[in-house]
Coordinates of C-alpha atoms in Angstrom, one line a residue:
M1448 CA 24.1 6.2 -13.5
L1449 CA 24.1 2.6 -12.8
F1450 CA 22.6 0.9 -10.1
K1451 CA 25.1 -0.3 -7.4
S1452 CA 24.3 -3.5 -7.3
F1453 CA 22.8 -5.3 -3.2
I1454 CA 22.0 -9.0 -5.2
P1455 CA 24.5 -11.3 -3.3
A1456 CA 26.9 -12.6 -6.1
A1457 CA 26.2 -16.1 -5.8
V1458 CA 22.1 -15.3 -6.5
T1459 CA 23.0 -13.1 -9.5
L1460 CA 25.8 -15.1 -10.9
A1461 CA 22.5 -17.7 -11.1
G1462 CA 21.9 -16.2 -14.5
L1463 CA 18.9 -16.2 -16.6
A1464 CA 18.0 -19.8 -15.9
S1465 CA 15.7 -21.9 -17.9
A1466 CA 14.6 -23.9 -14.8
C1467 CA 14.2 -23.2 -11.0
P1468 CA 14.9 -25.2 -8.2
G1469 CA 11.6 -25.7 -6.8
I1470 CA 9.5 -25.8 -9.5
D1471 CA 7.5 -28.9 -10.6
H1472 CA 6.6 -28.3 -13.9
A1473 CA 3.7 -30.6 -13.7
H1474 CA 2.1 -28.3 -12.3
G1475 CA 2.7 -25.3 -14.5
L1476 CA 1.0 -22.4 -12.1
A1477 CA 1.7 -23.7 -9.1
P1478 CA 3.5 -21.1 -6.4
R1479 CA 7.3 -22.0 -6.6
Q1480 CA 6.5 -23.9 -2.8
V1481 CA 6.3 -27.5 -2.0
N1482 CA 2.5 -28.1 -1.1
Y1483 CA 1.3 -25.3 -3.6
S1484 CA -0.5 -23.9 -0.7
T1485 CA -0.8 -20.6 -1.9
T1486 CA -2.3 -21.9 -5.7
P1487 CA -6.2 -19.9 -5.8
S1488 CA -8.8 -22.1 -5.7
G1489 CA -11.7 -22.1 -8.4
G1490 CA -11.6 -22.6 -11.8
E1491 CA -11.9 -20.3 -15.0
S1492 CA -15.5 -20.0 -14.6
L1493 CA -14.9 -17.5 -11.8
L1494 CA -12.8 -15.4 -14.3
R1495 CA -13.6 -12.5 -16.0
H1496 CA -12.1 -11.6 -19.7
L1497 CA -10.3 -8.5 -20.3
V1498 CA -11.6 -6.2 -23.1
W1499 CA -8.8 -5.0 -25.4
G1500 CA -8.9 -1.5 -27.2
D1501 CA -6.4 0.2 -29.7
L1502 CA -4.6 1.2 -26.5
V1503 CA -4.6 -0.5 -23.2
V1504 CA -2.5 0.1 -20.0
L1505 CA -1.4 -2.2 -17.1
A1506 CA -1.2 -0.2 -14.0
T1507 CA 0.8 -0.8 -10.9
T1508 CA 0.8 1.6 -7.9
D1509 CA 1.2 1.6 -3.6
I1510 CA 3.5 -2.0 -4.5
H1511 CA 4.8 -1.0 -0.7
G1512 CA 7.6 -3.8 -0.9
W1513 CA 5.2 -6.6 -1.8
Y1514 CA 8.0 -8.0 -4.3
Q1515 CA 7.8 -11.3 -3.0
G1516 CA 3.7 -11.5 -3.0
H1517 CA 1.5 -12.7 -0.6
Q1518 CA 2.5 -15.7 0.7
K1519 CA -0.1 -17.0 3.2
A1520 CA -3.0 -19.5 2.6
S1521 CA -5.4 -18.0 4.3
Y1522 CA -7.8 -16.2 2.0
P1523 CA -7.6 -14.0 0.3
E1524 CA -4.2 -14.0 0.2
P1525 CA -4.1 -17.0 -2.6
N1526 CA -5.4 -14.7 -4.9
Y1527 CA -2.4 -13.0 -4.7
S1528 CA -0.3 -14.8 -4.5
G1529 CA 2.0 -14.1 -7.2
D1530 CA 5.4 -12.8 -7.5
W1531 CA 7.8 -9.9 -9.1
G1532 CA 9.1 -12.5 -11.1
D1533 CA 5.8 -13.6 -12.4
F1534 CA 4.4 -10.7 -12.5
A1535 CA 7.2 -10.1 -15.4
S1536 CA 6.3 -12.7 -17.1
F1537 CA 3.1 -11.5 -17.4
V1538 CA 3.9 -8.6 -18.8
S1539 CA 6.1 -10.6 -21.4
H1540 CA 3.2 -12.3 -23.0
M1541 CA 1.1 -9.4 -22.8
R1542 CA 3.0 -7.5 -24.7
K1543 CA 3.3 -10.3 -27.0
L1544 CA -0.2 -10.2 -27.1
A1545 CA -0.6 -7.0 -28.1
K1546 CA 1.8 -7.0 -30.9
D1547 CA -0.1 -10.1 -32.0
K1548 CA -3.4 -8.1 -31.5
G1549 CA -2.0 -4.6 -33.5
V1550 CA -2.6 -2.7 -30.5
D1551 CA -0.5 -0.7 -28.2
L1552 CA 0.5 -1.7 -24.8
L1553 CA 1.9 0.3 -21.6
L1554 CA 3.5 -0.3 -18.6
V1555 CA 2.8 2.6 -15.6
D1556 CA 3.3 2.9 -12.1
S1557 CA 2.1 5.3 -9.9
G1558 CA 4.5 5.0 -6.8
D1559 CA 5.3 4.0 -3.1
L1560 CA 7.6 1.5 -3.8
H1561 CA 8.5 0.7 -0.6
D1562 CA 7.7 0.6 3.4
G1563 CA 5.7 -2.3 4.0
A1564 CA 7.6 -5.9 3.3
G1565 CA 10.7 -7.1 4.6
L1566 CA 12.3 -7.2 0.4
S1567 CA 11.9 -3.0 0.8
D1568 CA 12.5 -2.6 4.7
G1569 CA 14.5 -5.3 5.9
Y1570 CA 17.9 -4.1 4.5
P1571 CA 21.0 -4.3 6.6
A1572 CA 23.3 -1.6 7.8
G1573 CA 24.5 0.5 4.9
Q1574 CA 21.6 0.7 3.1
V1575 CA 18.4 2.7 3.3
D1576 CA 14.7 1.6 2.1
G1577 CA 14.1 0.1 -1.1
Q1578 CA 17.6 0.5 -2.7
T1579 CA 17.7 -3.4 -3.2
S1580 CA 13.6 -3.9 -4.1
N1581 CA 14.0 -0.8 -6.5
Q1582 CA 16.9 -2.9 -8.5
F1583 CA 14.1 -5.8 -8.9
H1584 CA 11.6 -3.0 -10.0
A1585 CA 14.3 -2.0 -12.4
K1586 CA 14.4 -5.6 -14.2
V1587 CA 10.8 -4.5 -15.6
D1588 CA 10.2 -2.5 -18.8
Y1589 CA 8.3 0.6 -17.6
D1590 CA 6.9 3.0 -20.0
L1591 CA 6.2 5.7 -17.8
L1592 CA 6.5 5.7 -13.4
T1593 CA 6.3 8.5 -10.7
V1594 CA 7.1 9.6 -7.6
G1595 CA 5.1 8.5 -4.1
N1596 CA 4.9 10.2 -0.6
H1597 CA 6.7 7.4 0.8
E1598 CA 9.9 8.0 -1.7
L1599 CA 10.1 11.1 0.2
Y1600 CA 9.9 10.8 3.9
K1601 CA 13.2 10.7 4.6
Y1602 CA 16.1 12.7 2.3
D1603 CA 18.4 9.7 2.1
V1604 CA 16.1 7.6 0.7
A1605 CA 15.1 10.2 -1.4
W1606 CA 18.5 11.2 -2.6
N1607 CA 19.6 7.6 -3.3
T1608 CA 16.1 6.5 -5.1
L1609 CA 17.3 9.8 -7.6
Q1610 CA 20.8 8.6 -8.4
E1611 CA 20.3 5.0 -8.5
F1612 CA 16.7 3.8 -9.6
V1613 CA 15.3 7.0 -11.6
P1614 CA 18.3 7.0 -14.1
E1615 CA 17.2 3.2 -15.1
A1616 CA 13.9 4.4 -16.2
K1617 CA 15.7 6.5 -19.2
G1618 CA 13.9 9.3 -18.9
R1619 CA 10.2 8.3 -18.5
Y1620 CA 10.2 8.8 -14.4
L1621 CA 8.4 11.8 -13.8
G1622 CA 8.0 13.7 -10.6
S1623 CA 5.9 17.4 -12.4
N1624 CA 5.7 18.9 -9.1
V1625 CA 8.7 17.8 -6.8
N1626 CA 12.0 18.9 -6.2
I1627 CA 15.2 18.3 -4.2
S1628 CA 18.2 20.1 -3.0
H1629 CA 21.4 18.9 -2.7
A1630 CA 24.9 20.2 -2.1
G1631 CA 26.6 21.6 -4.8
S1632 CA 30.3 19.8 -5.9
D1633 CA 32.8 21.0 -4.1
G1634 CA 30.6 22.2 -1.2
G1635 CA 29.2 25.0 -3.2
A1636 CA 25.4 26.1 -2.9
N1637 CA 22.8 24.0 -3.0
V1638 CA 21.0 23.3 -6.4
T1639 CA 17.9 22.2 -7.1
Y1640 CA 16.2 19.4 -9.2
T1641 CA 13.2 18.0 -10.5
Y1642 CA 12.8 14.7 -8.9
G1643 CA 13.4 13.0 -12.4
D1644 CA 11.6 14.7 -15.4
R1645 CA 8.5 17.4 -15.4
F1646 CA 7.1 15.3 -18.3
V1647 CA 7.8 13.5 -21.1
K1648 CA 6.4 13.2 -25.2
F1649 CA 7.0 10.1 -26.8
Q1650 CA 5.8 7.9 -29.7
T1651 CA 4.2 4.3 -29.1
D1652 CA 5.2 1.6 -31.1
G1653 CA 1.7 2.0 -33.1
G1654 CA 2.5 5.2 -33.8
R1655 CA 0.8 7.5 -31.3
N1656 CA 1.6 10.2 -29.6
V1657 CA 1.7 10.7 -26.5
T1658 CA 2.5 13.3 -23.8
S1659 CA 3.0 12.8 -19.9
L1660 CA 2.9 13.8 -16.4
G1661 CA 3.5 12.7 -13.0
V1662 CA 2.1 14.5 -10.5
L1663 CA 1.8 13.9 -6.5
F1664 CA -0.7 15.3 -4.5
N1665 CA -0.2 18.3 -2.2
F1666 CA 2.4 16.5 0.4
T1667 CA 3.3 18.2 3.5
G1668 CA 4.9 15.6 5.4
A1669 CA 8.0 15.2 2.4
D1670 CA 11.4 16.0 4.4
S1671 CA 13.5 18.6 4.6
G1672 CA 15.2 19.3 1.4
I1673 CA 12.5 18.1 -0.4
T1674 CA 9.4 20.4 -1.8
V1675 CA 6.0 19.3 -3.4
Q1676 CA 4.3 22.6 -5.5
D1677 CA 0.3 21.8 -5.2
P1678 CA -1.2 20.9 -8.1
A1679 CA -3.3 23.8 -8.0
K1680 CA -0.1 25.8 -8.6
M1681 CA 1.7 23.5 -10.9
V1682 CA -0.7 24.2 -13.9
N1683 CA -0.3 27.7 -13.9
E1684 CA 3.6 27.0 -14.4
T1685 CA 5.0 28.1 -17.9
W1686 CA 6.6 24.7 -18.3
F1687 CA 2.7 22.6 -17.8
N1688 CA 1.4 25.6 -20.4
D1689 CA 4.6 24.7 -22.8
A1690 CA 4.3 20.9 -22.1
I1691 CA 0.5 20.5 -23.5
Q1692 CA 0.9 22.7 -26.3
E1693 CA 1.3 20.9 -28.7
Q1694 CA -1.4 18.2 -29.5
P1695 CA -0.9 14.9 -29.1
D1696 CA -3.2 11.5 -29.7
V1697 CA -3.6 11.0 -25.8
F1698 CA -2.5 12.3 -22.6
L1699 CA -1.5 9.6 -20.4
I1700 CA -0.9 11.4 -16.8
A1701 CA 0.5 8.6 -14.1
G1702 CA -0.1 10.2 -10.2
H1703 CA 0.2 9.4 -7.2
M1704 CA -3.3 11.0 -6.0
P1705 CA -6.3 9.4 -5.9
V1706 CA -8.6 9.6 -9.1
R1707 CA -11.2 11.0 -7.2
N1708 CA -11.9 13.7 -4.0
D1709 CA -8.4 15.4 -4.6
Q1710 CA -6.9 17.3 -7.3
F1711 CA -7.0 14.9 -10.8
P1712 CA -9.8 17.5 -11.8
V1713 CA -7.3 20.5 -11.5
V1714 CA -5.1 18.8 -14.0
V1715 CA -7.9 17.6 -16.6
N1716 CA -9.8 21.3 -16.7
A1717 CA -6.2 22.9 -17.7
I1718 CA -5.5 20.5 -20.5
R1719 CA -9.3 20.9 -21.6
K1720 CA -8.6 24.7 -21.5
V1721 CA -6.7 24.1 -24.4
H1722 CA -7.8 20.7 -25.9
P1723 CA -11.8 20.1 -25.2
T1724 CA -11.6 16.5 -26.7
T1725 CA -8.2 15.0 -26.6
P1726 CA -8.8 11.3 -24.7
I1727 CA -6.7 11.7 -21.3
M1728 CA -5.3 8.4 -19.4
I1729 CA -5.1 8.7 -15.8
L1730 CA -3.4 6.2 -13.6
G1731 CA -3.6 7.0 -9.5
G1732 CA -2.9 5.9 -6.3
H1733 CA -2.2 6.3 -3.1
T1734 CA -5.6 5.1 -1.4
H1735 CA -5.0 1.8 -1.9
I1736 CA -8.2 1.2 -3.2
R1737 CA -9.8 -0.2 -6.5
D1738 CA -11.3 3.2 -8.2
C1739 CA -12.6 4.4 -11.5
T1740 CA -13.7 7.4 -12.6
Q1741 CA -14.7 9.6 -15.6
Y1742 CA -14.5 12.8 -15.8
D1743 CA -15.6 13.5 -18.9
R1744 CA -16.3 11.4 -21.6
Y1745 CA -13.3 11.9 -23.3
S1746 CA -11.0 10.5 -20.0
M1747 CA -10.9 7.9 -17.0
G1748 CA -8.8 7.4 -14.3
L1749 CA -8.0 4.1 -12.4
E1750 CA -6.7 3.8 -9.5
A1751 CA -5.2 0.0 -8.9
G1752 CA -5.0 -1.0 -5.0
R1753 CA -2.3 -2.0 -2.9
Y1754 CA 0.8 -4.6 -2.4
L1755 CA 0.7 -6.4 -5.5
E1756 CA -2.9 -7.8 -4.6
T1757 CA -4.5 -5.7 -7.8
I1758 CA -2.9 -5.0 -11.4
G1759 CA -5.0 -2.2 -13.0
W1760 CA -6.0 -2.6 -16.9
M1761 CA -7.7 0.3 -18.9
A1762 CA -8.4 0.0 -22.2
M1763 CA -9.1 2.9 -25.2
N1764 CA -10.5 2.7 -28.3
F1765 CA -10.1 5.8 -30.7
T1766 CA -13.1 6.5 -32.4
D1767 CA -14.8 9.0 -34.5
N1768 CA -17.1 10.1 -32.0
G1769 CA -14.7 9.7 -29.6
P1770 CA -12.6 7.8 -27.1
T1771 CA -14.8 4.5 -25.3
F1772 CA -12.8 3.1 -22.3
N1773 CA -12.9 -0.3 -20.2
R1774 CA -11.6 -1.0 -17.4
S1775 CA -10.6 -4.3 -14.9
Y1776 CA -8.9 -5.2 -12.0
I1777 CA -6.5 -8.0 -12.3
D1778 CA -6.3 -10.3 -9.4
A1779 CA -2.3 -11.1 -9.0
N1780 CA -1.8 -14.7 -9.4
R1781 CA -0.5 -17.1 -11.8
R1782 CA -4.0 -18.5 -12.6
N1783 CA -5.2 -15.0 -13.7
Y1784 CA -2.5 -14.1 -15.1
A1785 CA -1.9 -17.1 -17.8
F1786 CA -5.4 -16.9 -18.2
H1787 CA -5.4 -13.2 -19.6
A1788 CA -2.2 -13.7 -21.7
G1789 CA -4.3 -16.6 -23.5
L1790 CA -2.1 -19.3 -21.9
S1791 CA -3.7 -23.1 -20.7
S1792 CA -4.1 -23.8 -17.5
P1793 CA -2.4 -25.6 -15.9
S1794 CA 1.1 -24.7 -18.2
D1795 CA 4.5 -25.5 -18.1
N1796 CA 5.4 -22.1 -20.7
F1797 CA 3.9 -19.5 -18.3
D1798 CA 7.8 -18.6 -17.0
T1799 CA 9.8 -16.5 -18.8
A1800 CA 13.6 -16.5 -18.0
L1801 CA 13.9 -13.3 -17.2
G1802 CA 10.5 -13.6 -14.5
L1803 CA 12.5 -16.9 -12.9
N1804 CA 15.2 -15.0 -12.8
I1805 CA 13.8 -12.4 -10.5
T1806 CA 12.1 -14.8 -8.5
Q1807 CA 15.5 -16.7 -8.1
Q1808 CA 17.1 -13.3 -6.8
M1809 CA 14.5 -12.4 -4.3
N1810 CA 14.3 -15.7 -2.9
G1811 CA 18.4 -15.5 -2.4
V1812 CA 18.3 -12.2 -1.0
A1813 CA 15.4 -12.7 1.3
D1814 CA 17.8 -16.1 2.4
A1815 CA 20.9 -13.5 2.7
W1816 CA 18.6 -11.0 5.1
N1817 CA 17.3 -13.8 7.0
L1818 CA 13.7 -12.8 6.2
S1819 CA 12.4 -16.7 6.7
H1820 CA 13.5 -16.4 10.3
V1821 CA 10.9 -17.9 12.6
Y1822 CA 9.9 -16.2 15.9
G1823 CA 7.4 -18.4 16.7
V1824 CA 3.9 -20.2 15.4
A1825 CA 0.9 -18.2 15.4
P1826 CA -2.5 -21.0 16.5
Q1827 CA -5.0 -18.9 14.7
D1828 CA -5.3 -15.7 12.1
Y1829 CA -5.9 -12.6 13.3
Y1830 CA -7.7 -9.9 11.4
L1831 CA -7.2 -6.3 11.4
Q1832 CA -10.6 -5.5 10.6
R1833 CA -13.1 -8.4 9.4
V1834 CA -14.2 -9.0 12.6
P1835 CA -15.6 -7.1 15.7
I1836 CA -13.0 -5.7 18.6
N1837 CA -14.2 -8.0 20.8
D1838 CA -14.1 -10.9 19.0
T1839 CA -11.1 -13.3 19.5
S1840 CA -9.7 -13.3 16.2
S1841 CA -9.4 -9.5 16.0
L1842 CA -5.7 -8.4 15.6
I1843 CA -6.5 -4.9 17.6
N1844 CA -8.3 -7.1 20.7
F1845 CA -5.5 -9.4 20.5
M1846 CA -2.5 -6.7 20.7
T1847 CA -4.6 -4.7 23.3
N1848 CA -5.2 -7.1 25.4
Q1849 CA -2.3 -10.0 25.1
V1850 CA 0.6 -8.5 23.2
L1851 CA 1.1 -5.0 24.5
P1852 CA 0.5 -6.5 28.4
T1853 CA 3.1 -9.0 27.7
V1854 CA 5.5 -7.2 26.0
I1855 CA 5.4 -3.5 26.4
S1856 CA 3.9 -3.6 30.6
T1857 CA 6.7 -5.5 31.5
S1858 CA 9.8 -3.7 29.7
N1859 CA 10.6 -1.2 32.3
P1860 CA 12.6 -3.2 35.3
D1861 CA 13.0 0.0 36.8
R1862 CA 8.6 0.4 36.9
K1863 CA 7.5 -2.9 37.5
D1864 CA 6.3 -1.7 40.6
V1865 CA 4.3 0.6 38.9
P1866 CA 0.8 -0.2 37.4
N1867 CA 0.6 0.9 34.4
L1868 CA -1.7 1.3 30.7
V1869 CA -0.3 1.0 27.2
I1870 CA -2.0 3.4 24.6
A1871 CA -1.7 2.4 21.0
N1872 CA -3.6 3.8 17.8
S1873 CA -5.0 1.1 15.4
G1874 CA -3.0 2.6 12.7
S1875 CA -0.3 1.3 13.8
Q1876 CA -1.5 -1.9 12.7
R1877 CA -1.3 -2.7 9.1
F1878 CA -2.1 -5.7 7.9
D1879 CA -3.7 -9.1 9.2
L1880 CA -1.4 -12.0 11.0
Y1881 CA -2.4 -15.5 9.7
A1882 CA -1.7 -19.1 11.6
G1883 CA 1.9 -20.5 11.1
N1884 CA 4.8 -19.6 11.0
F1885 CA 5.9 -16.0 12.2
T1886 CA 8.7 -14.6 10.0
K1887 CA 11.5 -11.4 10.3
N1888 CA 9.3 -11.0 6.5
D1889 CA 5.5 -10.7 9.0
Q1890 CA 7.1 -8.2 11.2
Y1891 CA 7.5 -5.5 8.7
I1892 CA 4.2 -6.7 7.1
V1893 CA 2.1 -6.1 10.0
S1894 CA 3.1 -3.2 11.7
P1895 CA 6.1 -1.6 9.3
F1896 CA 6.1 1.4 11.5
T1897 CA 9.1 2.5 14.2
D1898 CA 7.0 4.6 16.7
A1899 CA 8.4 4.6 19.7
F1900 CA 6.8 3.8 23.5
Q1901 CA 7.1 6.4 25.8
Y1902 CA 5.7 7.6 28.9
I1903 CA 4.0 10.0 31.4
Q1904 CA 5.1 8.4 35.3
D1905 CA 2.7 9.4 38.2
V1906 CA -0.3 10.2 36.6
P1907 CA -3.7 9.9 38.7
Y1908 CA -5.8 6.8 37.6
K1909 CA -8.6 8.6 37.8
Y1910 CA -7.2 11.2 34.8
A1911 CA -5.4 8.4 32.8
S1912 CA -8.2 6.4 32.6
Q1913 CA -10.3 8.8 30.7
I1914 CA -7.0 9.4 27.7
I1915 CA -8.5 7.0 25.6
N1916 CA -12.2 8.5 25.1
K1917 CA -10.4 11.7 24.6
L1918 CA -8.4 10.3 22.0
N1919 CA -11.1 9.0 20.2
R1920 CA -13.7 12.1 20.6
V1921 CA -16.1 9.9 22.4
K1922 CA -17.0 12.8 24.8
S1923 CA -17.5 16.6 23.4
S1924 CA -19.5 19.5 25.3
S1925 CA -20.3 20.3 21.2
A1926 CA -21.1 17.8 18.5
R1927 CA -20.2 19.9 15.7
R1928 CA -16.8 21.3 17.1
A1929 CA -15.8 18.2 17.7
I1930 CA -16.5 16.7 14.0
A1931 CA -15.1 20.1 12.7
A1932 CA -11.8 18.8 14.7
V1933 CA -12.0 15.3 13.5
D1934 CA -12.6 16.4 10.1
E1935 CA -9.4 19.4 10.4
E1936 CA -7.2 16.4 11.9
E1937 CA -8.2 13.8 9.0
R1938 CA -6.9 16.9 6.4
E1939 CA -3.9 17.6 8.4
K1940 CA -3.4 13.7 8.0
Y1941 CA -4.1 12.9 4.4
A1942 CA -1.4 15.4 3.3
K1943 CA 1.2 14.4 5.5
G1944 CA 0.2 11.2 3.7
H1945 CA -1.8 8.8 6.0
V1946 CA -4.3 6.9 4.1
S1947 CA -5.6 3.6 6.6
H1948 CA -8.9 6.0 7.2
I1949 CA -9.8 6.5 3.1
Y1950 CA -9.0 2.6 2.5
N1951 CA -11.2 1.7 5.9
A1952 CA -14.3 3.7 4.5
W1953 CA -13.7 2.2 1.1
M1954 CA -13.5 -1.6 2.5
K1955 CA -16.7 -0.5 4.4
E1956 CA -18.7 0.5 1.1
Q1957 CA -17.7 -2.4 -0.9
H1958 CA -18.7 -4.9 1.8
F1959 CA -21.9 -2.5 2.4
F1960 CA -22.4 -2.7 -1.2
A1961 CA -22.1 -6.4 -1.7
T1962 CA -23.7 -7.8 1.4
S1963 CA -26.7 -5.5 1.1
Q1964 CA -30.0 -6.4 -1.5
S1965 CA -30.1 -3.4 -3.2
E1966 CA -30.5 -2.9 -6.7
A1967 CA -27.1 -2.7 -7.7
V1968 CA -26.2 -5.9 -6.3
R1969 CA -29.0 -7.1 -8.5
D1970 CA -27.4 -6.2 -11.3
L1971 CA -23.8 -7.0 -10.3
A1972 CA -25.5 -10.7 -9.9
R1973 CA -26.6 -10.3 -13.9
L1974 CA -23.4 -9.1 -15.3
D1975 CA -21.7 -12.7 -15.1
A1976 CA -24.3 -15.4 -14.3
R1977 CA -22.4 -18.3 -15.2
A1978 CA -19.9 -17.3 -12.5
A1979 CA -23.1 -16.7 -9.8
A1980 CA -23.9 -20.5 -10.7
E1981 CA -20.6 -21.1 -9.3
A1982 CA -21.2 -19.2 -6.1
A1983 CA -20.2 -22.2 -3.7
N1984 CA -16.7 -22.5 -5.6
R1985 CA -15.9 -18.1 -4.5
T1986 CA -13.6 -17.1 -2.6
L1987 CA -12.7 -14.3 -0.1
G1988 CA -11.6 -11.3 -2.1
Y1989 CA -12.5 -7.8 -2.9
V1990 CA -16.0 -7.1 -4.7
T1991 CA -15.8 -3.7 -6.3
K1992 CA -18.3 -1.2 -6.8
D1993 CA -16.6 2.1 -7.9
S1994 CA -17.8 5.3 -10.7
C1995 CA -17.3 3.2 -13.9
P1996 CA -20.1 1.1 -15.8
G1997 CA -19.6 -2.6 -15.9
A1998 CA -17.6 -4.9 -13.5
G1999 CA -14.7 -4.3 -12.5
D2000 CA -13.0 -7.4 -10.7
D2001 CA -11.7 -9.8 -13.0
T2002 CA -12.8 -12.3 -10.8
V2003 CA -16.0 -12.7 -8.5
H2004 CA -15.8 -13.0 -5.2
T2005 CA -17.3 -13.3 -2.1
A2006 CA -16.8 -10.4 -0.1
I2007 CA -14.5 -9.5 2.6
P2008 CA -16.1 -9.1 5.6
Y2009 CA -15.7 -5.6 7.7
A2010 CA -15.9 -3.8 11.1
S2011 CA -15.1 -0.6 12.5
V2012 CA -12.0 -0.2 14.9
P2013 CA -11.7 2.6 17.1
D2014 CA -8.8 4.8 16.3
Y2015 CA -6.9 4.3 19.5
V2016 CA -7.4 1.4 22.2
Q2017 CA -5.9 0.7 25.5
S2018 CA -4.5 -2.3 27.2
P2019 CA -6.0 -3.2 30.4
V2020 CA -4.0 -1.5 34.0
T2021 CA -1.8 -3.8 35.6
G2022 CA -1.3 -3.9 39.2
S2023 CA -4.2 -5.0 41.5
N2024 CA -6.3 -3.0 44.0
V2025 CA -5.9 -0.2 41.3
T2026 CA -8.3 3.1 42.6
A2027 CA -8.8 6.4 41.5
N2028 CA -6.2 8.0 43.1
T2029 CA -3.5 5.5 42.2
T2030 CA -0.9 7.1 40.3
V2031 CA 0.1 4.8 37.4
D2032 CA 2.7 5.0 34.8
V2033 CA 0.6 6.0 30.9
I2034 CA 3.0 4.5 28.1
F2035 CA 1.9 5.7 24.7
L2036 CA 3.5 6.0 21.0
D2037 CA 6.1 9.0 20.7
F2038 CA 3.9 10.2 17.7
I2039 CA 0.9 11.5 20.2
A2040 CA 3.1 13.0 23.0
K2041 CA 1.7 16.3 22.4
N2042 CA -2.0 15.0 22.4
V2043 CA -1.7 13.0 25.5
V2044 CA -0.6 16.6 27.4
S2045 CA -2.8 18.4 26.3
I2046 CA -5.6 15.7 27.0
L2047 CA -4.5 15.6 30.5
N2048 CA -4.2 19.3 31.3
G2049 CA -7.7 19.6 30.1
L2050 CA -9.1 17.0 32.8
Q2051 CA -7.2 19.0 35.0
K2052 CA -5.5 21.6 37.0
D2053 CA -3.4 20.6 39.6
R2054 CA -0.5 20.0 37.4
N2055 CA 0.5 21.6 34.6
Y2056 CA 2.1 18.4 32.0
T2057 CA 5.0 19.6 29.3
L2058 CA 6.6 17.5 27.1
N2059 CA 9.4 17.9 29.6
D2060 CA 7.3 15.6 31.7
V2061 CA 7.6 13.0 29.0
A2062 CA 10.4 10.3 28.7
S2063 CA 11.3 7.1 26.3
Y2064 CA 9.6 3.7 28.8
N2065 CA 12.2 1.1 26.7
Q2066 CA 14.5 0.4 23.5
Y2067 CA 11.2 -1.0 21.6
T2068 CA 9.1 0.1 18.4
I2069 CA 5.9 -0.7 17.8
Q2070 CA 7.5 -2.9 14.8
D2071 CA 9.5 -5.2 18.1
I2072 CA 5.8 -6.2 19.7
Y2073 CA 5.2 -9.6 17.4
P2074 CA 8.6 -10.7 17.7
L2075 CA 8.6 -10.3 21.4
Y2076 CA 6.0 -12.0 22.1
A2077 CA 6.4 -14.7 19.6
E2078 CA 9.2 -15.6 21.1
Q2079 CA 7.5 -15.5 24.8
V2080 CA 4.7 -17.3 23.9
W2081 CA 4.5 -18.6 20.7
A2082 CA 8.2 -20.3 19.8
N2083 CA 7.4 -23.8 21.4
N2084 CA 4.1 -24.3 19.2
G2085 CA 6.5 -25.7 16.0
T2086 CA 7.6 -25.1 13.5
N2087 CA 4.6 -25.0 10.4
S2088 CA 6.3 -26.4 7.4
T2089 CA 3.4 -25.6 5.0
S2090 CA 3.4 -21.4 6.2
S2091 CA 6.2 -19.3 4.8

């Protein structure tokens, strides 16, 4: 089925132009902005070369709509300033380089293409999530793709993706353990479809035989009409055992599932019962981290980060003693792309016609959707987890003590004389908020969720004030029971697709590794003495420690600081002279309504609260809070022409 194009006609007609307005070819690798503010600083001495093999894979995962790249000047954003057009050019150069080297190069994506930035989420009426951004993804020719959980939260999104995007992969989009039901023709009984194909077998340009699967973790949050089979049950299916009987040169498995602490070992072990030594290359995703592990000496699993920050690289050599592996994590920017493609820097021959066309068309969509609309100008950077919560640069502090009191506590005129407090979860914030223009695109980036504000009215403050501690489980009569309850809650969240707690734990671990005086740190420093000599030129970025040997990051960085934040936060109570017996409105996000009701009933016996006591407080969602605040407080700060 052909795409129904939503790309503006004026943009489409521009065609495959060989030049693009806004590009200064004297700068070559500079991003397409007048001031070149997002060019990564530091020269090539900070970059590590890729190790090639007989078969190499470029991997993306969890793009979440970031096709226009990271557009802010504050670090680490310039490290990831390459857009989808730049990536298309990079892939073209790398495929040519692979052909010149006589090796096979495959391109793999592991799912979650939308939910997180304006180009996928800021669509006009009549579309669904990712409908237009998927068209840009399809312009890059992938060898293998698989489905993520974000493709499956809403049935209309899942069905649209299956009908419009999956056919563009020409049999290379796999949903090995995912089915979707749809009404039959002429209103007949529902028909169940595999979400793409179960598996695919193909031959590389170099003549190597590949058997591929596409596996989703045991996701329980899919919409009605969509089923996800537990991978542990999938490997017992007849089709699976039939698919793996024939021995290929390599099993290539894409999966929206972390390479560690999930069920990839189940899949590997099932294959190993039939083929004990056949190489297996696994490209995972979902937890947004850079990670690598080896399940045995004949296999490797790689996870390539998130948000078009990281391009994964896995290289394998076929030897008489079995395969050897190498991996890298490429910072997604034009400087690094050109370096790895063997081009000079600066260079005016990096951009391909396809890459320029993609960038031009994306900019056209962004203009048509008004994604650059400025709500106001942020006076400083606000960090999600780079500083402690009591720091004035903390985004959670800013949201709790300034934004929520300004735009939510005052948003119900019928309750304006009643004191209130607002409870939100820190997980409702997804990204840093950077200084400069706060745009419509930033609205989707910083807080892309659409949880509504509800409330319970007239709760005695002596009980209302205790809810936040109960939500954060600060107090418990049994520490063991509390830990067990938290573990169970985390498992349930993970099964429904929540991964922020995993990414946060990883960032904390990476920060500790990079800043401690351990032997591992000293070993890492010795790996690249030339870059260590230029420590003063390092910028903030990922400093990755995984389970695979050698240095993974292609760029030497200073580690991003990390500070923990509580799961839930509460704004200051409004009103004056509020005492323990003063009744207040308790405002909260809709998804914790059951928790709030349960906590209130546990705190007192005077009244039995139910969900019937919960009502809508206003018409807003958590996604609206920063535009509202920016229009009220930042609108007169003056537009910043150097910020996007």
